[in-house]
Amino acid sequence: MEHMLLKMARQLDALDEASLMGLWEKYAQTVNRFEPSQRWQEAVLVLSLIQANHWKNQLFNVQWSERLRSSRPDASNDALDGSPFPAGSSPFSLDLPDAARRPQPEKRAKVLSFTAGNNTDE
């Protein structure tokens, strides 16, 4: 089973994130309209894979940026280090966000609620 999961991870990693994110809304809508079917279950897995790939890329970029910053003795000029993020900023964190300090992003997609009885047709 682990071998199969690693193979799936390699295949997912080989896909273009921008193309995957172009499918996000389609699968989010399908998942939001629950139906007890194989089609719905597959849509949930596809949406999860799209989000997993996006999350992996964000985490990679943050870790790479932090590695670049920590490897330089003078980290004051981040424009020259090839880092994708300005000093002191990061689009992703494993820590819980502080909502008071974090700017609210433009609405791109809604967060789906997975509570019982959430079967809303739009």
PDB file of C-alpha atoms in Angstrom:
ATOM      1  CA  MET A   1       0.000   0.000   0.000  1.00  0.00           C
ATOM      2  CA  GLU A   2       2.810   2.403   0.858  1.00  0.00           C
ATOM      3  CA  HIS A   3       4.438   1.719  -2.515  1.00  0.00           C
ATOM      4  CA  MET A   4       1.184   2.595  -4.281  1.00  0.00           C
ATOM      5  CA  LEU A   5       0.812   5.830  -2.270  1.00  0.00           C
ATOM      6  CA  LEU A   6       4.373   6.878  -3.088  1.00  0.00           C
ATOM      7  CA  LYS A   7       3.738   6.181  -6.764  1.00  0.00           C
ATOM      8  CA  MET A   8       0.583   8.325  -6.628  1.00  0.00           C
ATOM      9  CA  ALA A   9       2.549  11.100  -4.897  1.00  0.00           C
ATOM     10  CA  ARG A  10       5.184  11.074  -7.661  1.00  0.00           C
ATOM     11  CA  GLN A  11       2.479  11.230 -10.320  1.00  0.00           C
ATOM     12  CA  LEU A  12       0.705  14.104  -8.556  1.00  0.00           C
ATOM     13  CA  ASP A  13       3.972  15.991  -8.142  1.00  0.00           C
ATOM     14  CA  ALA A  14       4.597  15.730 -11.887  1.00  0.00           C
ATOM     15  CA  LEU A  15       1.390  17.652 -12.676  1.00  0.00           C
ATOM     16  CA  ASP A  16       1.301  21.404 -13.242  1.00  0.00           C
ATOM     17  CA  GLU A  17      -0.099  23.206 -10.188  1.00  0.00           C
ATOM     18  CA  ALA A  18      -1.667  26.006 -12.239  1.00  0.00           C
ATOM     19  CA  SER A  19      -3.606  23.486 -14.318  1.00  0.00           C
ATOM     20  CA  LEU A  20      -4.717  21.670 -11.178  1.00  0.00           C
ATOM     21  CA  MET A  21      -5.871  24.903  -9.533  1.00  0.00           C
ATOM     22  CA  GLY A  22      -7.903  25.636 -12.667  1.00  0.00           C
ATOM     23  CA  LEU A  23      -9.973  22.574 -11.765  1.00  0.00           C
ATOM     24  CA  TRP A  24     -10.429  23.518  -8.098  1.00  0.00           C
ATOM     25  CA  GLU A  25     -13.748  25.361  -8.496  1.00  0.00           C
ATOM     26  CA  LYS A  26     -15.293  22.571 -10.579  1.00  0.00           C
ATOM     27  CA  TYR A  27     -14.553  19.934  -7.960  1.00  0.00           C
ATOM     28  CA  ALA A  28     -15.398  22.218  -5.035  1.00  0.00           C
ATOM     29  CA  GLN A  29     -18.871  22.709  -6.511  1.00  0.00           C
ATOM     30  CA  THR A  30     -19.344  18.976  -7.006  1.00  0.00           C
ATOM     31  CA  VAL A  31     -18.216  18.257  -3.437  1.00  0.00           C
ATOM     32  CA  ASN A  32     -20.498  20.966  -2.068  1.00  0.00           C
ATOM     33  CA  ARG A  33     -23.531  19.216  -3.608  1.00  0.00           C
ATOM     34  CA  PHE A  34     -23.473  15.943  -1.702  1.00  0.00           C
ATOM     35  CA  GLU A  35     -24.848  12.872  -3.347  1.00  0.00           C
ATOM     36  CA  PRO A  36     -24.258   9.297  -2.144  1.00  0.00           C
ATOM     37  CA  SER A  37     -22.424   8.245  -5.289  1.00  0.00           C
ATOM     38  CA  GLN A  38     -19.054   7.090  -6.524  1.00  0.00           C
ATOM     39  CA  ARG A  39     -18.842  10.297  -8.587  1.00  0.00           C
ATOM     40  CA  TRP A  40     -19.095  12.459  -5.437  1.00  0.00           C
ATOM     41  CA  GLN A  41     -16.518  10.355  -3.572  1.00  0.00           C
ATOM     42  CA  GLU A  42     -14.070  10.628  -6.449  1.00  0.00           C
ATOM     43  CA  ALA A  43     -14.628  14.400  -6.610  1.00  0.00           C
ATOM     44  CA  VAL A  44     -13.753  14.654  -2.904  1.00  0.00           C
ATOM     45  CA  LEU A  45     -10.517  12.786  -3.517  1.00  0.00           C
ATOM     46  CA  VAL A  46      -9.656  14.883  -6.587  1.00  0.00           C
ATOM     47  CA  LEU A  47     -10.279  18.112  -4.643  1.00  0.00           C
ATOM     48  CA  SER A  48      -8.131  16.795  -1.792  1.00  0.00           C
ATOM     49  CA  LEU A  49      -5.316  15.952  -4.198  1.00  0.00           C
ATOM     50  CA  ILE A  50      -5.466  19.414  -5.786  1.00  0.00           C
ATOM     51  CA  GLN A  51      -5.303  21.033  -2.356  1.00  0.00           C
ATOM     52  CA  ALA A  52      -2.531  18.676  -1.226  1.00  0.00           C
ATOM     53  CA  ASN A  53      -0.396  19.601  -4.233  1.00  0.00           C
ATOM     54  CA  HIS A  54      -0.967  23.312  -3.614  1.00  0.00           C
ATOM     55  CA  TRP A  55      -0.166  22.941   0.091  1.00  0.00           C
ATOM     56  CA  LYS A  56       3.004  20.982  -0.691  1.00  0.00           C
ATOM     57  CA  ASN A  57       4.214  23.708  -3.057  1.00  0.00           C
ATOM     58  CA  GLN A  58       3.497  26.448  -0.525  1.00  0.00           C
ATOM     59  CA  LEU A  59       5.310  24.549   2.204  1.00  0.00           C
ATOM     60  CA  PHE A  60       8.271  23.874  -0.096  1.00  0.00           C
ATOM     61  CA  ASN A  61       8.543  27.578  -0.990  1.00  0.00           C
ATOM     62  CA  VAL A  62       8.439  28.639   2.650  1.00  0.00           C
ATOM     63  CA  GLN A  63      11.037  26.087   3.695  1.00  0.00           C
ATOM     64  CA  TRP A  64      13.292  27.012   0.764  1.00  0.00           C
ATOM     65  CA  SER A  65      12.971  30.706   1.571  1.00  0.00           C
ATOM     66  CA  GLU A  66      13.814  30.132   5.230  1.00  0.00           C
ATOM     67  CA  ARG A  67      16.813  28.010   4.271  1.00  0.00           C
ATOM     68  CA  LEU A  68      18.105  30.752   1.971  1.00  0.00           C
ATOM     69  CA  ARG A  69      17.660  33.390   4.671  1.00  0.00           C
ATOM     70  CA  SER A  70      19.310  31.335   7.384  1.00  0.00           C
ATOM     71  CA  SER A  71      22.282  30.398   5.186  1.00  0.00           C
ATOM     72  CA  ARG A  72      23.333  34.034   4.678  1.00  0.00           C
ATOM     73  CA  PRO A  73      25.304  35.857   7.368  1.00  0.00           C
ATOM     74  CA  ASP A  74      23.626  39.176   6.429  1.00  0.00           C
ATOM     75  CA  ALA A  75      19.902  38.551   5.870  1.00  0.00           C
ATOM     76  CA  SER A  76      19.025  42.235   5.563  1.00  0.00           C
ATOM     77  CA  ASN A  77      18.874  42.371   1.744  1.00  0.00           C
ATOM     78  CA  ASP A  78      16.369  39.726   0.673  1.00  0.00           C
ATOM     79  CA  ALA A  79      16.000  41.149  -2.830  1.00  0.00           C
ATOM     80  CA  LEU A  80      19.346  39.608  -3.781  1.00  0.00           C
ATOM     81  CA  ASP A  81      18.945  36.111  -2.370  1.00  0.00           C
ATOM     82  CA  GLY A  82      16.424  34.731  -4.857  1.00  0.00           C
ATOM     83  CA  SER A  83      13.842  34.304  -2.124  1.00  0.00           C
ATOM     84  CA  PRO A  84      10.248  34.377  -3.385  1.00  0.00           C
ATOM     85  CA  PHE A  85       9.064  36.230  -0.264  1.00  0.00           C
ATOM     86  CA  PRO A  86      10.002  39.614   1.240  1.00  0.00           C
ATOM     87  CA  ALA A  87      11.774  39.665   4.589  1.00  0.00           C
ATOM     88  CA  GLY A  88       9.535  38.667   7.468  1.00  0.00           C
ATOM     89  CA  SER A  89       6.655  37.484   5.319  1.00  0.00           C
ATOM     90  CA  SER A  90       5.401  34.087   4.353  1.00  0.00           C
ATOM     91  CA  PRO A  91       2.216  32.937   2.607  1.00  0.00           C
ATOM     92  CA  PHE A  92       2.142  29.701   4.572  1.00  0.00           C
ATOM     93  CA  SER A  93       2.762  28.623   8.114  1.00  0.00           C
ATOM     94  CA  LEU A  94       2.252  25.461  10.099  1.00  0.00           C
ATOM     95  CA  ASP A  95       1.364  27.647  13.083  1.00  0.00           C
ATOM     96  CA  LEU A  96      -2.188  28.780  13.702  1.00  0.00           C
ATOM     97  CA  PRO A  97      -2.708  32.186  12.044  1.00  0.00           C
ATOM     98  CA  ASP A  98      -3.245  35.306  14.095  1.00  0.00           C
ATOM     99  CA  ALA A  99      -6.387  36.628  12.387  1.00  0.00           C
ATOM    100  CA  ALA A 100      -5.931  40.123  13.841  1.00  0.00           C
ATOM    101  CA  ARG A 101      -2.569  40.587  12.113  1.00  0.00           C
ATOM    102  CA  ARG A 102      -3.177  38.621   8.944  1.00  0.00           C
ATOM    103  CA  PRO A 103      -4.612  40.613   6.018  1.00  0.00           C
ATOM    104  CA  GLN A 104      -7.788  39.145   4.583  1.00  0.00           C
ATOM    105  CA  PRO A 105      -7.253  37.816   1.036  1.00  0.00           C
ATOM    106  CA  GLU A 106      -9.601  38.559  -1.807  1.00  0.00           C
ATOM    107  CA  LYS A 107     -12.387  36.018  -2.019  1.00  0.00           C
ATOM    108  CA  ARG A 108     -11.248  33.352  -4.484  1.00  0.00           C
ATOM    109  CA  ALA A 109     -13.254  30.389  -3.306  1.00  0.00           C
ATOM    110  CA  LYS A 110     -15.305  29.520  -0.284  1.00  0.00           C
ATOM    111  CA  VAL A 111     -14.307  27.075   2.402  1.00  0.00           C
ATOM    112  CA  LEU A 112     -16.551  24.065   2.397  1.00  0.00           C
ATOM    113  CA  SER A 113     -18.163  23.011   5.649  1.00  0.00           C
ATOM    114  CA  PHE A 114     -18.236  19.280   6.155  1.00  0.00           C
ATOM    115  CA  THR A 115     -20.847  19.106   8.894  1.00  0.00           C
ATOM    116  CA  ALA A 116     -23.834  16.766   8.932  1.00  0.00           C
ATOM    117  CA  GLY A 117     -26.864  18.198   7.138  1.00  0.00           C
ATOM    118  CA  ASN A 118     -24.871  20.476   4.845  1.00  0.00           C
ATOM    119  CA  ASN A 119     -26.627  19.638   1.598  1.00  0.00           C
ATOM    120  CA  THR A 120     -27.257  22.998  -0.012  1.00  0.00           C
ATOM    121  CA  ASP A 121     -28.003  23.419  -3.675  1.00  0.00           C
ATOM    122  CA  GLU A 122     -26.931  26.741  -5.103  1.00  0.00           C
TER     123      GLU A 122
END
